Coordinates of N, CA and C in Angstrom, one line a residue:
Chain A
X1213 N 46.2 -30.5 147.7 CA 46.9 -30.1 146.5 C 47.3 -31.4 145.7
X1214 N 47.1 -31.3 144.4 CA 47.5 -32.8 143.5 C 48.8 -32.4 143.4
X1215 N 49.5 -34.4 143.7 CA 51.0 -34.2 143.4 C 51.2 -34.3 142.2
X1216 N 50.2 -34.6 141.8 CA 50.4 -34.9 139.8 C 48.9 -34.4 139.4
X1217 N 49.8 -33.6 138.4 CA 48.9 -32.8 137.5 C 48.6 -32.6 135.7
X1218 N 48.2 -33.2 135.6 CA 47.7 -33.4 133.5 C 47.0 -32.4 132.8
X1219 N 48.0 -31.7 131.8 CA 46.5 -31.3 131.2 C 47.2 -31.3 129.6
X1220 N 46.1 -31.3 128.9 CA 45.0 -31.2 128.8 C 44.2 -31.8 129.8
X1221 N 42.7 -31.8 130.0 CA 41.7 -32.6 130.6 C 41.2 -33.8 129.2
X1222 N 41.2 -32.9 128.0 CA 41.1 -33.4 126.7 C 41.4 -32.8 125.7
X1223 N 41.8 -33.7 124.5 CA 42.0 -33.2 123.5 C 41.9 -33.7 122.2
X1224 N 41.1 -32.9 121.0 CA 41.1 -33.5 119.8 C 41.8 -33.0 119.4
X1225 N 42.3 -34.1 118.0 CA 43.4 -33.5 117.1 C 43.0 -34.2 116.0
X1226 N 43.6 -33.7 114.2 CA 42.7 -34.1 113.7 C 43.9 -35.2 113.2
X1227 N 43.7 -36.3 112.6 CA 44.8 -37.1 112.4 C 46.3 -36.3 111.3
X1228 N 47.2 -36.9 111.8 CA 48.1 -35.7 111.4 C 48.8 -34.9 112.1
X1229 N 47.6 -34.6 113.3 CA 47.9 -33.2 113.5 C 49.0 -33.4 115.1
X1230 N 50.1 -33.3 115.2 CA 50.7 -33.6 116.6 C 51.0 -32.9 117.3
X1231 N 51.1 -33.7 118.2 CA 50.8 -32.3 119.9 C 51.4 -33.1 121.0
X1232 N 51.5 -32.2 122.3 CA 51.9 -33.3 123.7 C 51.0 -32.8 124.7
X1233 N 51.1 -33.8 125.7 CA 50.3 -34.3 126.8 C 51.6 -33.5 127.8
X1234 N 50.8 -33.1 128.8 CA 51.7 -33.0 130.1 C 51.3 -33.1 131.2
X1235 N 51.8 -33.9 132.2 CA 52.3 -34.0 133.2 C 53.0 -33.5 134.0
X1236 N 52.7 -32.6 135.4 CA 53.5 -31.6 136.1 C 53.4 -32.5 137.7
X1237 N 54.4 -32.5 138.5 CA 54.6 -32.9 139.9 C 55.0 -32.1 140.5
X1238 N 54.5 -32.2 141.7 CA 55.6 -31.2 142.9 C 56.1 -32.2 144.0
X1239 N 56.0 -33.5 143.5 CA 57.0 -34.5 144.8 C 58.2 -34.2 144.3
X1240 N 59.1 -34.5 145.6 CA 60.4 -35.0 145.5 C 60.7 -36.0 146.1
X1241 N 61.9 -36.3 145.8 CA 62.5 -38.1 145.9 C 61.3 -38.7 144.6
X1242 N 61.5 -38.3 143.6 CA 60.9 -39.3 142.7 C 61.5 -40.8 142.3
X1243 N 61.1 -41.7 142.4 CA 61.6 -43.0 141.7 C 61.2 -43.5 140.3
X1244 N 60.5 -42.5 139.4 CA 59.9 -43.2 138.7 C 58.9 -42.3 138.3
X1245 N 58.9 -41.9 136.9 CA 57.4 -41.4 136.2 C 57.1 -42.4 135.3
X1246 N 55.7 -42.7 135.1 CA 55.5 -43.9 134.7 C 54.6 -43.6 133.1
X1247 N 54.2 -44.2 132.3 CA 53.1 -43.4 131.3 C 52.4 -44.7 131.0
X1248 N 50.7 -44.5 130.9 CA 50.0 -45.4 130.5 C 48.6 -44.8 129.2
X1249 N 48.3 -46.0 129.3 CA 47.4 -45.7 127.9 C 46.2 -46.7 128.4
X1250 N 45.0 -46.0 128.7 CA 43.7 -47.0 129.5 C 42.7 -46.7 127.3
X1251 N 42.2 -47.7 127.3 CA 41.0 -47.7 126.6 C 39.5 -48.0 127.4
X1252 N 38.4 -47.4 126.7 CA 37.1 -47.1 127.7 C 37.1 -49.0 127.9
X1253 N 36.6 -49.2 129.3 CA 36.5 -50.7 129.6 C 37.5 -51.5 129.9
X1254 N 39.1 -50.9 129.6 CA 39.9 -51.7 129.8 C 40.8 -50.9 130.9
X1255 N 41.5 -52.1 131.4 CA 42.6 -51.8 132.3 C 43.8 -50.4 132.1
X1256 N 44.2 -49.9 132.5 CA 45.7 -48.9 131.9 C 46.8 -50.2 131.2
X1257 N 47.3 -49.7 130.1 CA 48.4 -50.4 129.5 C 49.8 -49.7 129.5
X1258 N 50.8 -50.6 130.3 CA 51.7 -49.6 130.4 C 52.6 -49.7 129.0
X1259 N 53.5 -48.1 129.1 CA 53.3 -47.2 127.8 C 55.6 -47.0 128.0
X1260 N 55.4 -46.3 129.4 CA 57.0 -46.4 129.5 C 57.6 -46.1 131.1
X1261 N 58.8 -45.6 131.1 CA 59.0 -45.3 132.3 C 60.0 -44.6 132.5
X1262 N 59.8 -43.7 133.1 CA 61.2 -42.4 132.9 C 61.7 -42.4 134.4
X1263 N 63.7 -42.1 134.6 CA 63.9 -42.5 136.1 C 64.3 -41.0 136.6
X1264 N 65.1 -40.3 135.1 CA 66.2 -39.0 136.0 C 65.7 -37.9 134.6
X1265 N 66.5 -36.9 134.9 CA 65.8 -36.1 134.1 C 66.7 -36.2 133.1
X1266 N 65.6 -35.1 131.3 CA 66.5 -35.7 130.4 C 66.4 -37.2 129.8
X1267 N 66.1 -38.1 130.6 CA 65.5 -39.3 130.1 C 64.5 -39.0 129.1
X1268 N 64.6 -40.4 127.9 CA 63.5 -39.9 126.3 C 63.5 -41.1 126.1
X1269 N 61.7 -41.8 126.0 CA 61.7 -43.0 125.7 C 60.7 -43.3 124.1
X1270 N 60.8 -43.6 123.6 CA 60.0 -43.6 122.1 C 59.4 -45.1 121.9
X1271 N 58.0 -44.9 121.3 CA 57.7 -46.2 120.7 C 56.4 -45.9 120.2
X1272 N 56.7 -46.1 118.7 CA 56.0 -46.2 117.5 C 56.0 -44.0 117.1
X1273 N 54.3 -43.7 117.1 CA 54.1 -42.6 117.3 C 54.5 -41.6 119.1
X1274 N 54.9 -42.3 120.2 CA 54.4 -41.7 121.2 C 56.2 -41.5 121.3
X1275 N 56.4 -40.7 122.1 CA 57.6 -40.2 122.8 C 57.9 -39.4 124.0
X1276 N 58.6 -39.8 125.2 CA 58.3 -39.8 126.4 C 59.2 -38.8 126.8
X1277 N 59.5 -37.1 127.4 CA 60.4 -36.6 128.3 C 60.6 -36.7 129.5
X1278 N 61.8 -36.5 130.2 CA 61.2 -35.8 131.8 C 62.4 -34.8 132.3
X1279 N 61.6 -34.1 132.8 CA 62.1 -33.1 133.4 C 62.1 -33.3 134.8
X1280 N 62.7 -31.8 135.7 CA 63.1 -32.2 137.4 C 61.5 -32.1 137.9
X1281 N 60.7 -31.1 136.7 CA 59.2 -30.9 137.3 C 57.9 -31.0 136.6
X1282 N 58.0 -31.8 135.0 CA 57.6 -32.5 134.1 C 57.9 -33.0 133.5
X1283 N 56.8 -33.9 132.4 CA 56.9 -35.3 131.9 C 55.9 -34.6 130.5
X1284 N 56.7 -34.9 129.5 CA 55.5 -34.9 128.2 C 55.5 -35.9 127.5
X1285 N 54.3 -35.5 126.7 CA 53.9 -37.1 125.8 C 54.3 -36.6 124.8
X1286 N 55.1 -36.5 123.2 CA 54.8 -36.7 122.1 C 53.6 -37.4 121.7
X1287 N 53.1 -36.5 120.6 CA 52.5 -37.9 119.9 C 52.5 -37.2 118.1
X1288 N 53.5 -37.7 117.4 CA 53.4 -37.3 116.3 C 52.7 -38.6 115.0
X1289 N 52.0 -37.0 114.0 CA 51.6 -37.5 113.2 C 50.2 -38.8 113.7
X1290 N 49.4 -38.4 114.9 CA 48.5 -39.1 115.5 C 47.2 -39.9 114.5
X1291 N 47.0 -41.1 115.2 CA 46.0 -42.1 114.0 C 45.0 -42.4 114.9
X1292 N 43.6 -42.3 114.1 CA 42.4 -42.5 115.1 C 42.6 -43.8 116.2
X1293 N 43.3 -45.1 115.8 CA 43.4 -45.5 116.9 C 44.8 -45.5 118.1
X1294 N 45.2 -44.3 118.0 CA 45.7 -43.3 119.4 C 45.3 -43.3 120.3
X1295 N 43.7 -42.8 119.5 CA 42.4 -42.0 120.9 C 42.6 -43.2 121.8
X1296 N 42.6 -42.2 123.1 CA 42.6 -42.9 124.8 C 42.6 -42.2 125.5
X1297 N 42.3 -42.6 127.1 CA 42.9 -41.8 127.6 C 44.4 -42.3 128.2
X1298 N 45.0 -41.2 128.3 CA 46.6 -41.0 128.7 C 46.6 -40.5 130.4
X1299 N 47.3 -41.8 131.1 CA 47.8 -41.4 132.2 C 49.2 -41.7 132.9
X1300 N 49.7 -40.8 133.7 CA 50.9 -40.4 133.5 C 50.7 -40.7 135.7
X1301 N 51.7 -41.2 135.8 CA 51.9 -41.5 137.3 C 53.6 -41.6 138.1
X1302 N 53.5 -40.9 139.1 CA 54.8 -40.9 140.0 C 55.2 -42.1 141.0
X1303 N 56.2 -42.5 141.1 CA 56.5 -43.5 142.1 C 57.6 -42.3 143.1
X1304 N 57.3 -42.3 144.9 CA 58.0 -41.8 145.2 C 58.2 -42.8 146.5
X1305 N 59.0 -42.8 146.5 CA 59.9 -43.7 148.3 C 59.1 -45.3 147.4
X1306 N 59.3 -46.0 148.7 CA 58.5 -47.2 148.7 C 56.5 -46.9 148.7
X1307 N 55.9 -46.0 148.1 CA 54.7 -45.9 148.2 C 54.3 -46.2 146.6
X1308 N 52.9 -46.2 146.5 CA 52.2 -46.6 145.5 C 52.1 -46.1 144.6
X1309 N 51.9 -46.3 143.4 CA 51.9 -44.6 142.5 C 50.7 -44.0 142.9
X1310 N 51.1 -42.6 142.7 CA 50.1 -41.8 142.2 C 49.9 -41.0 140.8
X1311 N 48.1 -41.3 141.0 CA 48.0 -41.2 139.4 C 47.9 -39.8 139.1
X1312 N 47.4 -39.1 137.8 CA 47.0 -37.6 137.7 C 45.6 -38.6 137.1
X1313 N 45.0 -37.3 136.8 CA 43.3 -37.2 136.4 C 43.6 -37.7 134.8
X1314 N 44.4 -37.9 133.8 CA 44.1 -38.0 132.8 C 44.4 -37.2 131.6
X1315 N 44.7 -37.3 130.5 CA 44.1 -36.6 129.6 C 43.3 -37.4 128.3
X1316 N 42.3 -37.3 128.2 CA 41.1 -37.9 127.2 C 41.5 -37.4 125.7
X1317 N 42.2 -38.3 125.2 CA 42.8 -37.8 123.7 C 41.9 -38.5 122.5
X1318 N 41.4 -37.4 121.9 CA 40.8 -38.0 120.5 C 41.1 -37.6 118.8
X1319 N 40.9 -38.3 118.0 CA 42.0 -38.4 117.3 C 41.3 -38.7 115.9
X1320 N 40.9 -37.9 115.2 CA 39.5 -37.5 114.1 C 40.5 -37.9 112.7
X1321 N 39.7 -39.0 112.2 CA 40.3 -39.1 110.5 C 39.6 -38.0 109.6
Chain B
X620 N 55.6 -60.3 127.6 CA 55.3 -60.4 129.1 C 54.8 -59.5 130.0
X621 N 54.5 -59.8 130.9 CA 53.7 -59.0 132.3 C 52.7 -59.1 132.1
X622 N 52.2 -60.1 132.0 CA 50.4 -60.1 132.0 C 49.5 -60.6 133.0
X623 N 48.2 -59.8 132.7 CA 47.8 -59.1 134.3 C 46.6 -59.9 133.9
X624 N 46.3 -60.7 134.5 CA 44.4 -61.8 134.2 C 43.5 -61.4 135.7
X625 N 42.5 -61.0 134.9 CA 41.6 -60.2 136.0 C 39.9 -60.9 135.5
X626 N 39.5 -62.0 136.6 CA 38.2 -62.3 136.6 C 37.4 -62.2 137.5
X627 N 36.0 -62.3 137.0 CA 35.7 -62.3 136.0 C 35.4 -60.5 135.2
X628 N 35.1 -60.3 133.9 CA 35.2 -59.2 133.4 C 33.8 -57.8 133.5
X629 N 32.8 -59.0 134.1 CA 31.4 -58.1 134.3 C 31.0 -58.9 135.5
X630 N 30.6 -58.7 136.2 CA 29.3 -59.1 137.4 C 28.1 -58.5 137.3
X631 N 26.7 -58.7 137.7 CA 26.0 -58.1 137.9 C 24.8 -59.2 138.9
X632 N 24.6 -58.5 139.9 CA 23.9 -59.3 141.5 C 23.0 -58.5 141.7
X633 N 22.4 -59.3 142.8 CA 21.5 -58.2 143.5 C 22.1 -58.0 144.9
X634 N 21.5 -57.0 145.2 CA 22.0 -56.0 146.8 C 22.0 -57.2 147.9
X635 N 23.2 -57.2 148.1 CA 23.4 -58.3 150.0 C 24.1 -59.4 149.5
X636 N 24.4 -59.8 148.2 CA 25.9 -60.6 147.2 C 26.9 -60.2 148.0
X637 N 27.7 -61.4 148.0 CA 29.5 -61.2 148.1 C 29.8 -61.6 146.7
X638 N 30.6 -60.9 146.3 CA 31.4 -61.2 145.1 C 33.1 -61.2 145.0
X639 N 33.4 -62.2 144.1 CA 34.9 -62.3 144.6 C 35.5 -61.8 143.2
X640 N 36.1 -61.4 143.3 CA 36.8 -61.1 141.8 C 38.7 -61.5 142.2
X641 N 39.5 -61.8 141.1 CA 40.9 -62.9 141.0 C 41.5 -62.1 139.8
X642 N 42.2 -62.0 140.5 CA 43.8 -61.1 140.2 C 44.7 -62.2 139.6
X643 N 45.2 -62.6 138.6 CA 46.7 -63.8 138.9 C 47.6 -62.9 137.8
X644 N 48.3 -63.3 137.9 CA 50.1 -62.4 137.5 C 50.1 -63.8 136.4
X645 N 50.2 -63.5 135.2 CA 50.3 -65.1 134.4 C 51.9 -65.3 133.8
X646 N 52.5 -64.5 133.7 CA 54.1 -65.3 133.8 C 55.1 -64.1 134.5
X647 N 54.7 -64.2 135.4 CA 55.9 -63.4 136.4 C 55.3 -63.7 137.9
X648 N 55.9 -63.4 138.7 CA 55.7 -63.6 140.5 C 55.8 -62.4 140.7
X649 N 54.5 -62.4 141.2 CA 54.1 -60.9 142.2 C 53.9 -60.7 143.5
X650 N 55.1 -60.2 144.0 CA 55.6 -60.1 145.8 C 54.2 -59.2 145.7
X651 N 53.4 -57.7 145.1 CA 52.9 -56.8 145.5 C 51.8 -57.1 144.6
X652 N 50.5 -56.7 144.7 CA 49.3 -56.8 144.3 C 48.4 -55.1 144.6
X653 N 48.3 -54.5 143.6 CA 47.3 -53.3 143.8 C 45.7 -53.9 143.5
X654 N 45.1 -53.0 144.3 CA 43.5 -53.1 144.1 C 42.8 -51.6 143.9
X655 N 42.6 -51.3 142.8 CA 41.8 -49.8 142.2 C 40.7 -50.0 142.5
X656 N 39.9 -48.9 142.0 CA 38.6 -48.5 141.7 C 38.3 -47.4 141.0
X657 N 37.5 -47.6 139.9 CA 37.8 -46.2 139.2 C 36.2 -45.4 138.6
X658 N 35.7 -44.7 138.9 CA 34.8 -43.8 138.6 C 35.0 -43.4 137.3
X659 N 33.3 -43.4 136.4 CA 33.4 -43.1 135.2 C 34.1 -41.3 135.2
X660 N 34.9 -41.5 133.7 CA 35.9 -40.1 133.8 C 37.1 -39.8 134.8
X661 N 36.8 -40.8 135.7 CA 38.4 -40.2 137.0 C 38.9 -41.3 136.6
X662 N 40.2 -40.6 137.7 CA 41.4 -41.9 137.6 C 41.2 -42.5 138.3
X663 N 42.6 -43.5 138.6 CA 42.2 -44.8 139.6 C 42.0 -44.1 140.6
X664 N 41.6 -45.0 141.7 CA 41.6 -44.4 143.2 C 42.3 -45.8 144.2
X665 N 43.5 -45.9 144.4 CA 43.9 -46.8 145.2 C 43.2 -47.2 146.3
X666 N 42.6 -48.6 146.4 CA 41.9 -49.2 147.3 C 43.0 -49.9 148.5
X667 N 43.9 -50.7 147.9 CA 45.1 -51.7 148.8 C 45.6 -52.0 148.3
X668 N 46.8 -52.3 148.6 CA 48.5 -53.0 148.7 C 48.0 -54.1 149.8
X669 N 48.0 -55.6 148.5 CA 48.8 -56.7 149.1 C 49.5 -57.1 149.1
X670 N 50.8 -57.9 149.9 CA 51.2 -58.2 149.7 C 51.2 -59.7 150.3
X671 N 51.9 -60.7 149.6 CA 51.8 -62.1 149.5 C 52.0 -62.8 150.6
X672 N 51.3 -63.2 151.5 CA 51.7 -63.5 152.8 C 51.2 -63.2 153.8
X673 N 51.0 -61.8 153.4 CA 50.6 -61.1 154.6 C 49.5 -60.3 154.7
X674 N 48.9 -59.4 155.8 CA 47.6 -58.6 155.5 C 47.8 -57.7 154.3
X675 N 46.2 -57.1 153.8 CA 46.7 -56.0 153.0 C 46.7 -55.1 153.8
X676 N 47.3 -54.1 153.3 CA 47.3 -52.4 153.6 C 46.1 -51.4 153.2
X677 N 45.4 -51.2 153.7 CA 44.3 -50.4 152.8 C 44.5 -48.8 153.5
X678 N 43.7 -48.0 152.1 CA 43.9 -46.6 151.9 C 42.6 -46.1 152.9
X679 N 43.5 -44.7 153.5 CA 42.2 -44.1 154.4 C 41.0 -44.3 153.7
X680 N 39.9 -44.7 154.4 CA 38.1 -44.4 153.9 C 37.6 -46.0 153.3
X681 N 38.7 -46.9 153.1 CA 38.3 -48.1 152.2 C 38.1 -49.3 153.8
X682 N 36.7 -49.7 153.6 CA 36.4 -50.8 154.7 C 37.1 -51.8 154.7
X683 N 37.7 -52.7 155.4 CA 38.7 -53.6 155.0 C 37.6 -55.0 155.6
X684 N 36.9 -55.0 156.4 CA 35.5 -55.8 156.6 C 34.6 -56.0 155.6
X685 N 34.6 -54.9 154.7 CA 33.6 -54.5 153.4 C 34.9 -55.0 152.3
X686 N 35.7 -54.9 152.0 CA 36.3 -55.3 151.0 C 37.7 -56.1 151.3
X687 N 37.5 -57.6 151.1 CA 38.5 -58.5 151.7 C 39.9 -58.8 150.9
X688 N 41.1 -59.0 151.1 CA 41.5 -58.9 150.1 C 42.3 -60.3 150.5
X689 N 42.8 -61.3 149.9 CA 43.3 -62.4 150.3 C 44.7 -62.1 149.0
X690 N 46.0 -62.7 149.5 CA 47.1 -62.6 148.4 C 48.1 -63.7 148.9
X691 N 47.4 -65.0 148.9 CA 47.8 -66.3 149.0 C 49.0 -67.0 148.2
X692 N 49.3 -66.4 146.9 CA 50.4 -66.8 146.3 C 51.0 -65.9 145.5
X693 N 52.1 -65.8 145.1 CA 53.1 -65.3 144.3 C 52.2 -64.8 142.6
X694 N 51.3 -65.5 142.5 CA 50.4 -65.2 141.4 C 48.6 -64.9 141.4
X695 N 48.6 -65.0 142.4 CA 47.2 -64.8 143.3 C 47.1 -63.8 144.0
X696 N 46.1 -62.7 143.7 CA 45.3 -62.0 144.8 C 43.4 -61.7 144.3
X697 N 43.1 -61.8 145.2 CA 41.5 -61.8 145.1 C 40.7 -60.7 146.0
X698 N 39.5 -59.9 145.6 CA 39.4 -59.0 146.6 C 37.6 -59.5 146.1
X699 N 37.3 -59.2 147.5 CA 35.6 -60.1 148.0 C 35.2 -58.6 148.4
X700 N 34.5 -58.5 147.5 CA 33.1 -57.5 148.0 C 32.1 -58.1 149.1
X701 N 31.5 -58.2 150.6 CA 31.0 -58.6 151.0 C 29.8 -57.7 150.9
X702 N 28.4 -58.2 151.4 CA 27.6 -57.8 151.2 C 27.3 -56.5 150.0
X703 N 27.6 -57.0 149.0 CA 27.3 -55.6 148.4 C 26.3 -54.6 147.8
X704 N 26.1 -53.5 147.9 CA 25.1 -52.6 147.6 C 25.3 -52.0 146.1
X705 N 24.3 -51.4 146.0 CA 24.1 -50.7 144.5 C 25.4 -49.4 144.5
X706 N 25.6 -49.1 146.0 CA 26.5 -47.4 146.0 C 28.0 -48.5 145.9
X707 N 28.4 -50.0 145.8 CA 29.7 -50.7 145.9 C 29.6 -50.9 144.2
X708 N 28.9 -50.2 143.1 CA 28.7 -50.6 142.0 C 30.1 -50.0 141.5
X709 N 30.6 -49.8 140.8 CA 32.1 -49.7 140.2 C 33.0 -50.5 139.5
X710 N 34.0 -49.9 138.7 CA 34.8 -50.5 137.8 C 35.8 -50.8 138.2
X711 N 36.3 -52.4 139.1 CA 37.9 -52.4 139.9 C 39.0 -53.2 139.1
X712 N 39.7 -52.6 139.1 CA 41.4 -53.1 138.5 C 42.3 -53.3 139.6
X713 N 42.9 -54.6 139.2 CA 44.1 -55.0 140.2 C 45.0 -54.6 139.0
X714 N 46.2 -54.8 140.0 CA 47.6 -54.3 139.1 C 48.7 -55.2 139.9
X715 N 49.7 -56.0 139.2 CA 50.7 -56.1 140.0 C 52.0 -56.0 139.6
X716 N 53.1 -56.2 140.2 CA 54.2 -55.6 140.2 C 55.4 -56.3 139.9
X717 N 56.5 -56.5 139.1 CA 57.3 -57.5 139.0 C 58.5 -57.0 140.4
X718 N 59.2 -58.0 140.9 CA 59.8 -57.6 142.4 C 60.8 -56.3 142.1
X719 N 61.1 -55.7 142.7 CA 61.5 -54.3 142.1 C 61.1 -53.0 142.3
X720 N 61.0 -52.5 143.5 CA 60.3 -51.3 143.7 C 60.0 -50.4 142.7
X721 N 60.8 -50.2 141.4 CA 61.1 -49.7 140.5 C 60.2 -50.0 139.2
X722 N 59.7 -51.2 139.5 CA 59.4 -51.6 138.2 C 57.8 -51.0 137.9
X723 N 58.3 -51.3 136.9 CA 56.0 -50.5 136.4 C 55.4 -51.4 137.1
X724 N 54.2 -50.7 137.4 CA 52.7 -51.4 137.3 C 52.1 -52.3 135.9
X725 N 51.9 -53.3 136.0 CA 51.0 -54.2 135.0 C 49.4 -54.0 135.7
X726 N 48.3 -53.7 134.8 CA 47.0 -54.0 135.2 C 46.4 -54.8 134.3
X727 N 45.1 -55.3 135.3 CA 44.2 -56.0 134.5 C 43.4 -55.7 133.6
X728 N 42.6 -56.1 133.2 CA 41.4 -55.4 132.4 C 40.3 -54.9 133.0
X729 N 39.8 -55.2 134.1 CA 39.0 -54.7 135.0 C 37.9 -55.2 134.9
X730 N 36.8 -55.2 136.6 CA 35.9 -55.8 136.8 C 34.7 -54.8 136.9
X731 N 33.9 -54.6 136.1 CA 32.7 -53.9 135.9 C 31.9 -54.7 136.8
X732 N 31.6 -53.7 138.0 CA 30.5 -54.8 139.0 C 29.2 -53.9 139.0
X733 N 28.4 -54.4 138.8 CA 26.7 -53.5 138.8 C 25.8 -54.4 139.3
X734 N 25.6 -53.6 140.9 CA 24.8 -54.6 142.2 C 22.6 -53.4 142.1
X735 N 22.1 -54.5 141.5 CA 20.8 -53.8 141.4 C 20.5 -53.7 142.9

């Protein structure tokens, strides 16, 4: 069973148009939800970091929640270069993160 | 800051190459070092945890004879593909960590390796 789970798998939107990403977990003892932003060929860029719930982190278009059993993306008023994909990852105890599968966001002028 | 330098950016060899690819942390000290792998469309897939000093840690199924990981300094880790095959073809990302169990992950840009 995935401890982290994303969906969409993907999604177009057409510029303008805003929507959120989510992220669902079933660990406990979380230390840490993390959010990144990978472009095709490139490394993941980290995005933010959420610790307790109720935590809200913002920057630029993107905006970060978390809950005791989710994590969403804002993404308002989205601009073609948005499109990425979006990954969202848990830190629990002293172990490594784990990632979810993604969501492949695209983002039509 | 946190920037993550990963070389070189493409390889491409023929089958029975070792290839080394270099991780460095360029202005922070990295006690922890990750090594990915990522399949076109999926996520990462954790390969090892090194850490500076000492052996890596590698994840069930990952050969640790087949993939070497050396993490010699505070801004140094390198992972050596030995003998490599066409099925060792993949896209690997290191990532490291500022000291801080807590702290994010920084990655690299990643190594596109394609062994004919």
């Amino acid at each position: 069973e995935d401890q982290v789970t994303q969906s969409p798998e993907a999604l177009r939107l057409q510029e303008g148009e805003s929507s959120s990403l989510n992220c669902s977990y079933t660990v406990s003892g979380l230390r840490g939800l993390f959010w990144y932003r990978q472009d095709p060929g490139k490394g993941p860029e980290f995005l933010f970091t959420l610790y307790s719930a109720g935590e809200e982190k913002e920057k630029e278009r993107l905006k970060a929640t978390l809950t005791k059993k989710e994590s969403f993306l804002h993404i308002t008023a989205p601009k073609p270069e948005d499109s990425a994909t979006y990954l969202c990852a848990v830190k629990i105890g002293n172990t490594p993160l784990v990632f979810g599968k993604g969501t492949r966001l695209s983002v039509i002028a | 800051g946190a920037v993550v330098s990963q070389h070189p950016s493409r390889v491409i060899c023929k089958s029975g190459t070792s290839v080394k690819i270099e991780c460095r942390s360029l202005d922070f000290q990295a006690t922890t070092m990750f090594w990915y792998r990522q399949f076109p469309k999926q996520s990462l897939m954790l390969m090892a945890t090194s850490n500076e000093g000492s052996k890596a840690t590698y994840e069930q199924g990952v050969e640790k004879d087949k993939f070497l990981i050396n993490h010699a300094s505070l801004t140094l880790s390198t992972l050596t593909v030995t003998s490599a095959h066409p099925e060792d073809s993949s896209f690997y990302i290191c990532s490291a960590r500022i000291q801080g169990s807590n702290q994010p992950q920084h990655f690299g840009d990643g190594t596109r390796l394609s062994i004919l």
